[in-house]
Short mmCIF file of C-alpha atoms in Angstrom, two decimals:
data_model
loop_
_atom_site.label_atom_id
_atom_site.label_comp_id
_atom_site.label_asym_id
_atom_site.label_seq_id
_atom_site.Cartn_x
_atom_site.Cartn_y
_atom_site.Cartn_z
CA MET A 16 13.21 14.52 -19.10
CA SER A 17 16.60 13.18 -18.13
CA SER A 18 18.62 9.84 -17.18
CA GLU A 19 21.11 8.27 -15.33
CA THR A 20 22.74 4.85 -15.64
CA ASP A 21 23.59 3.70 -12.07
CA THR A 22 25.88 0.96 -11.80
CA GLU A 23 25.57 -2.31 -9.68
CA THR A 24 26.88 -2.21 -6.33
CA ASP A 25 27.17 -4.62 -3.21
CA THR A 26 24.23 -4.83 -0.83
CA GLU A 27 24.14 -4.88 3.05
CA THR A 28 21.95 -7.53 4.73
CA ASP A 29 18.70 -6.95 4.04
CA THR A 30 16.27 -6.48 7.24
CA GLU A 31 12.67 -7.23 6.77
CA ALA A 32 10.57 -3.81 7.15
CA LYS A 33 7.12 -2.86 5.27
CA THR A 34 3.63 -0.91 5.19
CA GLY A 35 1.48 1.22 3.02
CA THR A 36 -0.87 0.70 0.38
CA SER A 37 1.11 0.08 -2.51
CA ALA A 38 0.46 -2.10 -5.38
CA HIS A 39 3.62 -1.63 -7.08
CA ALA A 40 6.48 -2.41 -4.52
CA PRO A 41 8.15 -5.81 -5.45
CA ALA A 42 8.37 -8.31 -2.33
CA ALA A 43 6.29 -5.96 -0.22
CA PRO A 44 3.15 -8.00 0.29
CA ALA A 45 -0.31 -6.42 0.99
CA ILE A 46 -1.04 -5.67 4.58
CA SER A 47 -4.27 -7.77 5.82
CA ALA A 48 -6.52 -6.96 8.72
CA ALA A 49 -5.30 -10.05 11.04
CA PRO A 50 -7.67 -12.43 9.20
CA ALA A 51 -7.45 -16.40 10.36
CA ILE A 52 -4.96 -18.20 8.52
CA SER A 53 -3.54 -21.78 8.25
CA GLY A 54 -0.37 -22.64 9.55
CA ALA A 55 1.88 -25.18 8.11
CA PRO A 56 -0.38 -27.76 7.13
CA ALA A 57 -0.11 -31.58 8.63
CA ILE A 58 0.25 -34.24 5.96
CA SER A 59 -1.93 -37.05 6.11
CA ASP A 60 -1.48 -41.05 4.65
CA ALA A 61 -2.69 -40.02 1.41
CA PRO A 62 0.63 -38.08 -0.70
CA ASP A 63 0.29 -34.53 -1.18
CA THR A 64 -3.24 -34.27 0.57
CA PRO A 65 -2.80 -31.59 3.54
CA GLU A 66 -4.88 -31.81 6.63
CA VAL A 67 -7.39 -28.85 7.15
CA LEU A 68 -7.07 -27.39 10.70
CA PRO A 69 -10.37 -26.47 12.45
CA ALA A 70 -10.83 -22.71 12.56
CA THR A 71 -10.15 -22.82 16.43
CA SER A 72 -6.78 -24.00 15.89
CA ARG A 73 -5.27 -22.00 13.04
CA PRO A 74 -2.85 -19.51 13.91
CA ARG A 75 -4.23 -15.98 14.00
CA ALA A 76 -1.68 -13.67 11.80
CA LEU A 77 -1.36 -10.09 13.22
CA PRO A 78 0.59 -7.82 10.95
CA VAL A 79 3.17 -5.61 12.54
CA THR A 80 5.27 -3.24 10.33
CA ASP A 81 9.14 -3.71 11.15
CA LEU A 82 9.37 0.24 12.15
CA SER A 83 6.55 1.18 14.24
CA LEU A 84 5.29 1.80 17.53
CA VAL A 85 3.33 -1.13 18.96
CA VAL A 86 0.82 -0.30 21.75
CA LEU A 87 -0.45 -3.20 23.98
CA VAL A 88 -3.73 -2.30 25.49
CA GLY A 89 -5.65 -4.29 27.99
CA ALA A 90 -6.74 -4.34 31.65
CA THR A 91 -4.60 -5.48 34.36
CA GLY A 92 -4.38 -9.09 34.48
CA SER A 93 -4.84 -9.49 30.64
CA GLY A 94 -1.58 -10.90 29.85
CA LYS A 95 -0.04 -7.88 28.25
CA SER A 96 3.49 -8.74 29.80
CA THR A 97 3.34 -12.33 28.76
CA PHE A 98 1.99 -11.48 24.92
CA ALA A 99 4.96 -9.03 24.88
CA ARG A 100 7.77 -11.79 26.03
CA ARG A 101 6.16 -14.31 23.68
CA HIS A 102 6.57 -12.54 20.72
CA PHE A 103 8.90 -9.71 20.77
CA LYS A 104 12.72 -9.28 21.95
CA ALA A 105 13.17 -8.16 25.31
CA THR A 106 14.96 -5.01 24.09
CA GLU A 107 11.97 -4.06 22.00
CA VAL A 108 9.68 -4.14 25.01
CA ILE A 109 9.32 -0.98 27.28
CA SER A 110 7.02 -1.84 30.36
CA SER A 111 5.53 0.87 32.55
CA ASP A 112 6.11 -1.41 35.45
CA PHE A 113 9.77 -1.53 34.77
CA CYS A 114 9.68 1.90 34.48
CA ARG A 115 8.18 2.44 37.75
CA GLY A 116 10.81 0.35 39.12
CA LEU A 117 13.62 2.31 37.88
CA VAL A 118 12.25 5.46 39.63
CA ALA A 119 10.89 4.32 42.77
CA ASP A 120 12.53 0.72 43.15
CA ASP A 121 8.77 -0.34 43.47
CA GLU A 122 6.95 -1.62 39.90
CA ASN A 123 3.68 -1.38 41.82
CA ASP A 124 4.39 2.49 43.17
CA GLN A 125 1.19 4.18 41.46
CA GLY A 126 2.51 7.36 42.74
CA ALA A 127 5.50 7.08 40.59
CA SER A 128 3.42 6.68 37.28
CA ARG A 129 4.06 10.31 35.97
CA ASP A 130 7.65 9.92 36.22
CA ALA A 131 7.85 6.37 34.86
CA PHE A 132 5.94 7.45 32.03
CA ASP A 133 8.21 10.46 31.34
CA VAL A 134 11.08 7.75 31.50
CA LEU A 135 9.08 5.37 28.97
CA HIS A 136 8.20 8.18 26.47
CA TYR A 137 11.96 9.06 26.45
CA ILE A 138 13.43 5.61 25.70
CA ALA A 139 10.59 4.85 23.30
CA GLY A 140 11.58 8.22 21.23
CA LYS A 141 15.17 7.13 21.41
CA ARG A 142 14.15 3.74 19.78
CA LEU A 143 12.06 5.07 17.22
CA ALA A 144 14.52 7.93 16.38
CA ALA A 145 17.13 4.89 15.61
CA GLY A 146 14.87 3.18 13.60
CA ARG A 147 13.69 0.49 15.99
CA LEU A 148 10.57 -1.65 16.37
CA THR A 149 9.23 -0.33 19.92
CA VAL A 150 6.52 -2.08 22.02
CA VAL A 151 4.86 -0.26 24.99
CA ASP A 152 3.61 -2.36 27.59
CA ALA A 153 0.99 -0.70 29.60
CA THR A 154 -2.90 -0.78 30.39
CA ASN A 155 -3.34 1.97 27.83
CA VAL A 156 -7.15 1.70 28.47
CA GLN A 157 -7.39 5.74 28.72
CA PRO A 158 -7.43 7.99 25.70
CA GLU A 159 -4.99 10.17 26.86
CA SER A 160 -2.41 7.80 27.53
CA ARG A 161 -3.06 6.44 23.99
CA LYS A 162 -2.95 10.15 22.69
CA GLN A 163 0.54 10.75 23.87
CA LEU A 164 1.75 7.43 22.13
CA VAL A 165 0.21 8.28 18.97
CA ARG A 166 1.76 12.10 19.00
CA LEU A 167 5.06 10.07 19.95
CA ALA A 168 4.74 7.80 16.71
CA ARG A 169 3.95 10.94 14.53
CA GLU A 170 7.07 12.85 15.58
CA HIS A 171 8.90 9.96 14.44
CA ASP A 172 7.22 9.52 11.14
CA VAL A 173 6.43 6.08 12.06
CA LEU A 174 2.91 3.98 12.34
CA PRO A 175 1.11 3.38 15.44
CA ILE A 176 -0.33 -0.31 15.87
CA ALA A 177 -2.65 -1.26 18.63
CA ILE A 178 -2.81 -4.82 19.80
CA VAL A 179 -5.95 -4.87 22.23
CA LEU A 180 -6.36 -7.96 25.20
CA ASP A 181 -9.92 -7.67 25.76
CA LEU A 182 -10.05 -10.42 27.93
CA PRO A 183 -13.32 -11.48 30.46
CA GLU A 184 -12.90 -9.68 34.00
CA ASP A 185 -12.96 -13.18 35.54
CA VAL A 186 -9.74 -14.12 33.70
CA CYS A 187 -7.97 -10.92 34.61
CA ALA A 188 -8.94 -11.19 38.33
CA GLU A 189 -7.88 -14.87 38.29
CA ARG A 190 -4.33 -14.03 36.98
CA ASN A 191 -3.80 -11.26 39.30
CA ALA A 192 -4.74 -13.38 42.23
CA GLN A 193 -1.75 -15.71 41.35
CA ARG A 194 0.54 -12.89 41.32
CA PRO A 195 1.70 -12.11 44.85
CA ASP A 196 2.36 -8.13 44.07
CA ARG A 197 -1.30 -7.83 42.48
CA ALA A 198 -3.26 -10.50 44.82
CA GLY A 199 -4.68 -7.82 47.08
CA MET A 200 -5.93 -5.53 43.90
CA PRO A 201 -9.41 -4.53 44.48
CA ARG A 202 -11.77 -6.15 41.88
CA HIS A 203 -13.38 -2.76 40.73
CA VAL A 204 -10.15 -1.65 39.43
CA ILE A 205 -10.24 -4.50 36.56
CA GLY A 206 -13.67 -3.50 36.11
CA ARG A 207 -12.99 0.09 35.79
CA HIS A 208 -10.23 -0.69 33.06
CA ARG A 209 -12.28 -2.90 30.94
CA ARG A 210 -15.10 -0.23 31.03
CA GLU A 211 -12.24 2.59 29.72
CA LEU A 212 -11.26 -0.11 27.25
CA ARG A 213 -14.55 -0.68 25.71
CA ARG A 214 -15.51 2.79 25.43
CA GLY A 215 -12.57 3.56 23.45
CA LEU A 216 -12.23 0.37 21.48
CA ARG A 217 -14.28 1.36 18.33
CA GLY A 218 -12.52 4.77 18.40
CA LEU A 219 -8.85 3.42 18.19
CA GLU A 220 -8.56 4.06 14.33
CA ARG A 221 -9.93 7.61 14.63
CA GLU A 222 -7.40 8.05 17.51
CA GLY A 223 -4.37 7.66 14.85
CA PHE A 224 -4.17 4.13 15.09
CA ARG A 225 -3.26 2.45 11.45
CA LYS A 226 -3.60 -0.63 12.25
CA VAL A 227 -5.99 -2.32 15.43
CA HIS A 228 -5.90 -6.06 16.35
CA VAL A 229 -8.47 -7.16 18.92
CA LEU A 230 -7.91 -10.37 20.99
CA ARG A 231 -11.03 -11.39 22.79
CA SER A 232 -10.43 -14.70 24.22
CA VAL A 233 -7.81 -16.72 25.88
CA GLU A 234 -7.88 -19.07 23.04
CA GLU A 235 -7.19 -15.96 20.31
CA VAL A 236 -4.17 -15.07 22.35
CA GLU A 237 -2.81 -18.23 22.27
CA ARG A 238 -3.48 -18.64 18.70
CA ALA A 239 -2.05 -15.14 17.54
CA GLU A 240 1.21 -15.08 15.74
CA ILE A 241 3.04 -11.44 14.98
CA VAL A 242 4.09 -11.26 11.40
CA ILE A 243 6.64 -8.80 10.83
CA GLU A 244 6.15 -6.87 7.46
CA ARG A 245 8.55 -4.57 5.58
CA ARG A 246 7.50 -1.00 4.55
CA TYR A 247 6.78 -0.80 0.96
CA ASN A 248 9.30 1.84 0.68
CA ASP A 249 12.22 -0.53 1.64
CA LEU A 250 13.36 -2.00 -1.35
CA ARG A 251 17.07 -2.41 -0.08
CA HIS A 252 17.16 -6.10 -1.33
CA LEU A 253 16.90 -4.65 -5.03
CA THR A 254 20.34 -3.69 -6.24
CA GLY A 255 20.09 -2.59 -9.67
CA PRO A 256 21.47 -1.85 -12.26
CA PHE A 257 19.00 1.08 -12.03
CA ASP A 258 18.29 3.68 -14.57
CA ILE A 259 16.77 6.88 -13.32
CA ILE A 260 14.87 8.82 -15.36
CA GLY A 261 13.36 12.32 -14.50
CA ASP A 262 10.27 14.22 -14.92
CA ILE A 263 8.81 13.32 -18.62
CA HIS A 264 5.84 15.52 -18.52
CA GLY A 265 3.72 13.86 -21.11
CA CYS A 266 6.70 13.63 -23.74
CA ARG A 267 6.25 10.11 -24.88
CA SER A 268 8.18 10.31 -27.86
CA GLU A 269 11.51 11.49 -26.21
CA LEU A 270 10.76 8.87 -23.44
CA GLU A 271 10.90 6.06 -25.97
CA SER A 272 13.71 7.71 -27.64
CA LEU A 273 15.68 7.54 -23.94
CA LEU A 274 14.66 4.30 -23.53
CA GLY A 275 16.18 3.15 -26.84
CA LYS A 276 19.45 4.69 -26.21
CA LEU A 277 19.56 3.11 -22.88
CA GLY A 278 18.97 -0.22 -24.62
CA TYR A 279 15.34 -1.26 -23.63
CA VAL A 280 13.37 -2.83 -26.07
CA ASP A 281 9.61 -2.45 -25.77
CA GLY A 282 10.05 -1.79 -22.16
CA VAL A 283 12.43 -4.53 -21.28
CA HIS A 284 16.13 -4.41 -20.99
CA PRO A 285 18.00 -7.44 -22.19
CA GLU A 286 20.68 -7.28 -19.34
CA GLY A 287 17.83 -7.05 -16.83
CA ARG A 288 18.51 -3.36 -15.67
CA THR A 289 15.52 -1.49 -13.83
CA ALA A 290 14.27 1.90 -14.84
CA VAL A 291 13.30 4.04 -12.09
CA PHE A 292 10.74 7.08 -12.69
CA VAL A 293 11.08 9.71 -10.17
CA GLY A 294 7.56 11.21 -11.14
CA ASP A 295 5.96 13.96 -13.18
CA LEU A 296 4.97 11.65 -15.84
CA VAL A 297 2.37 13.67 -16.85
CA ASP A 298 1.03 17.21 -17.88
CA ARG A 299 2.36 19.96 -20.32
CA GLY A 300 3.54 17.47 -23.02
CA PRO A 301 1.46 16.15 -26.07
CA ASP A 302 0.91 12.36 -24.77
CA SER A 303 0.50 12.00 -21.07
CA PRO A 304 -1.69 8.95 -21.58
CA GLY A 305 0.99 7.42 -24.00
CA VAL A 306 3.50 8.07 -21.14
CA LEU A 307 1.50 6.51 -18.54
CA ARG A 308 0.58 3.41 -20.50
CA ARG A 309 4.55 2.66 -21.21
CA VAL A 310 5.55 3.22 -17.54
CA MET A 311 2.42 1.31 -15.97
CA GLY A 312 3.33 -1.63 -18.47
CA MET A 313 6.75 -1.44 -17.15
CA VAL A 314 6.04 -1.54 -13.47
CA ALA A 315 3.21 -4.07 -13.95
CA ASP A 316 5.82 -6.56 -15.63
CA GLY A 317 8.80 -5.91 -13.34
CA ASN A 318 10.82 -3.82 -15.28
CA ALA A 319 10.59 -0.51 -13.51
CA LEU A 320 9.88 1.13 -10.31
CA CYS A 321 7.81 4.44 -10.15
CA VAL A 322 7.40 7.19 -7.39
CA PRO A 323 4.94 9.65 -7.50
CA GLY A 324 5.17 13.80 -8.30
CA ASN A 325 3.33 16.56 -7.35
CA HIS A 326 1.60 16.33 -10.64
CA GLU A 327 0.56 12.85 -10.42
CA ASN A 328 -0.88 13.52 -6.98
CA LYS A 329 -2.74 16.43 -8.32
CA LEU A 330 -4.08 14.18 -11.31
CA GLY A 331 -4.86 11.50 -8.69
CA ARG A 332 -7.21 13.69 -6.94
CA TYR A 333 -9.20 15.09 -9.87
CA LEU A 334 -9.78 11.26 -11.05
CA LYS A 335 -11.21 10.76 -7.43
CA GLY A 336 -13.51 13.77 -8.13
CA ARG A 337 -11.74 16.13 -6.10
CA ASN A 338 -12.08 19.83 -6.70
CA VAL A 339 -8.54 20.91 -7.94
CA GLN A 340 -7.59 23.71 -10.47
CA HIS A 341 -6.85 22.69 -13.86
CA THR A 342 -3.50 24.59 -14.01
CA HIS A 343 0.33 23.88 -14.74
CA GLY A 344 -0.80 21.45 -17.59
CA LEU A 345 -3.56 19.41 -16.14
CA ALA A 346 -5.99 20.88 -18.37
CA GLU A 347 -3.87 19.26 -21.30
CA THR A 348 -3.79 16.01 -19.43
CA ILE A 349 -7.57 15.79 -18.53
CA GLU A 350 -8.38 16.48 -22.46
CA GLN A 351 -6.11 13.97 -23.40
CA LEU A 352 -7.46 11.20 -20.95
CA GLU A 353 -11.21 11.99 -22.05
CA LYS A 354 -10.03 10.52 -25.45
CA GLU A 355 -9.49 7.19 -23.66
CA ASP A 356 -11.95 4.59 -22.39
CA GLU A 357 -13.33 4.64 -18.71
CA GLY A 358 -11.12 1.51 -18.17
CA PHE A 359 -7.96 3.13 -18.81
CA ARG A 360 -8.61 6.17 -16.68
CA GLU A 361 -9.67 3.73 -13.78
CA GLN A 362 -6.37 2.14 -14.29
CA VAL A 363 -4.53 5.40 -14.03
CA ARG A 364 -6.43 6.30 -10.89
CA GLU A 365 -5.48 2.72 -9.35
CA PHE A 366 -1.93 3.06 -10.36
CA ILE A 367 -1.45 6.64 -8.93
CA ASP A 368 -3.25 5.56 -5.71
CA GLY A 369 -0.59 2.80 -5.28
CA LEU A 370 2.29 4.84 -5.41
CA VAL A 371 4.92 5.00 -2.79
CA SER A 372 6.59 8.34 -1.90
CA HIS A 373 10.03 7.20 -1.86
CA TYR A 374 12.26 3.84 -2.17
CA VAL A 375 15.50 2.97 -0.22
CA LEU A 376 17.57 1.05 -2.61
CA ASP A 377 20.59 -0.96 -2.76
CA GLY A 378 21.32 -1.73 0.66
CA GLY A 379 20.01 1.80 1.91
CA SER A 380 22.80 3.60 -0.22
CA LEU A 381 20.31 4.78 -2.74
CA VAL A 382 16.97 6.86 -2.10
CA VAL A 383 14.90 7.85 -5.06
CA CYS A 384 11.97 10.31 -4.65
CA HIS A 385 10.48 13.12 -6.69
CA ALA A 386 11.45 16.50 -4.69
CA GLY A 387 14.34 15.11 -2.64
CA LEU A 388 14.38 13.81 0.97
CA PRO A 389 16.47 14.72 4.00
CA GLU A 390 18.29 11.57 5.69
CA LYS A 391 15.86 11.47 8.82
CA TYR A 392 12.82 10.70 6.74
CA HIS A 393 14.57 7.82 4.76
CA GLY A 394 12.24 4.76 4.96
CA ARG A 395 9.56 6.58 7.30
CA THR A 396 6.06 6.59 6.50
CA SER A 397 3.89 9.51 7.20
CA GLY A 398 1.95 12.58 5.93
CA ARG A 399 5.09 14.94 6.14
CA VAL A 400 7.16 12.66 4.72
CA ARG A 401 5.10 12.00 1.63
CA SER A 402 4.70 15.72 1.46
CA HIS A 403 8.39 16.38 1.42
CA ALA A 404 8.92 13.62 -1.18
CA LEU A 405 6.55 15.26 -3.44
CA TYR A 406 6.91 19.06 -3.15
CA GLY A 407 10.59 19.53 -1.30
CA ASP A 408 10.68 22.07 1.32
CA THR A 409 9.81 25.75 0.97
CA THR A 410 11.22 29.11 2.60
CA GLY A 411 7.79 30.52 3.20
CA GLU A 412 8.34 33.16 0.35
CA THR A 413 7.00 33.36 -3.12
CA ASP A 414 8.97 34.36 -6.30
CA GLU A 415 7.69 36.94 -8.92
CA PHE A 416 5.47 34.56 -10.34
CA GLY A 417 3.59 33.85 -7.15
CA LEU A 418 5.18 30.43 -6.62
CA PRO A 419 6.65 29.11 -3.42
CA VAL A 420 10.51 29.47 -2.92
CA ARG A 421 12.18 26.26 -2.66
CA TYR A 422 14.48 25.60 0.42
CA PRO A 423 17.82 24.15 -0.87
CA TRP A 424 17.72 21.33 1.43
CA ALA A 425 20.57 19.46 -0.73
CA GLU A 426 23.09 22.03 0.21
CA ASP A 427 22.97 20.83 4.17
CA TYR A 428 22.67 17.27 3.28
CA ARG A 429 25.22 14.94 4.26
CA GLY A 430 23.38 11.77 4.73
CA ARG A 431 24.95 8.34 3.82
CA ALA A 432 22.44 7.59 1.09
CA ALA A 433 22.89 9.04 -2.34
CA VAL A 434 19.60 10.86 -2.96
CA VAL A 435 18.15 11.11 -6.80
CA TYR A 436 15.21 13.31 -7.37
CA GLY A 437 13.66 15.59 -9.83
CA HIS A 438 11.18 18.52 -9.62
CA THR A 439 13.54 21.30 -9.27
CA PRO A 440 15.12 22.88 -11.97
CA VAL A 441 19.08 22.79 -11.97
CA PRO A 442 22.01 25.22 -13.64
CA THR A 443 23.04 24.36 -16.95
CA GLY A 444 25.47 21.55 -17.20
CA VAL A 445 23.58 19.38 -14.69
CA SER A 446 20.92 17.22 -16.01
CA PRO A 447 17.64 18.67 -16.02
CA GLY A 448 15.01 17.20 -13.45
CA LEU A 449 17.89 15.09 -11.86
CA THR A 450 20.36 15.54 -9.11
CA ARG A 451 22.38 13.08 -7.47
CA LEU A 452 23.93 13.87 -4.12
CA PRO A 453 27.42 12.84 -3.34
CA LEU A 454 28.07 10.15 -0.26
CA ALA A 455 29.20 11.91 2.73
#
């Protein structure tokens, strides 16, 4: 177990960003499935009595993660480009028509589509690599076209989000007829697009889209409001000061002693400092439930943050009924938890299930996780980001004990943020379970 006292520093301007399923991330509201919500209520003659708007007049919120790949899906004439112009910055939107114009001087030259989409994917990839919200404006009614975009999002560790404009065929045909460059488009093209869309609509989540918003009428499109949400790992607005505490492994007595030395009284610091736990709260020690109770209480009261370690990950799988090996101290933790009531075990399961892989803090100058994280993964959301945060990287070899040899990624780190992590034993003279990398 180890700790570090991190002094408070100035922050950069915080920009909105969010997604995930955490129950523990401050200022990161839960993600909705685009329910109908009310807008700012009109005030009636009666003081403080809001006028209730009819359901057909209420805005419909479409949550969009600030760093994500938004894929518009709809037949020609469904209004995707108009929707994109209304809700997103011009620089955020990449249109297949525009890319055709770039490569063929004709936005309607279907023979240039292959090259146009090469350009579209290239630009989208560059934007995502730079950490910028990106919107793809194309029909995207065919599974293969969507598959390429989902793959692109995964390559850059961002969430793919689908916004589907499933409007009636007559509406699409009427709109095309009003455009000189589309007036001669055969009606059967629209019909084919809508059939392809309908065949794939129910499978969009299986294709990998993390959120799917479907708008089925002109009225729904008009009521739609994009709500930009911050990622749960983005806590740049929190500036500390922080006390970062490493792998506790069930040692409650030592934890309480450390918190006392740091000035905490019953989990609360009188000067408003925030404890940050870097995971591996459980296993090996004599009182994992006591450690969990203390940390869970501090997080719930807003006095601490916590990221998961590989030991919490394994315990969480066990509590969900998964088949895991009772090794490396898990057997002791299970025995200790069996003495607790079912309600507490359920609280532990929910707590672990809601932990976020890493946090970006203090204006982006500090990243906290369990096993370390290269700069390219900071603030990103994907399975491999979570895996690295939990387990680190390995060389592919095993040591004399049959354990994987960990790759010393920190030796090559030159990122802007200081990365504080535990997990890996360090040489004598360095606080065990804690390494703070210097700024470049």
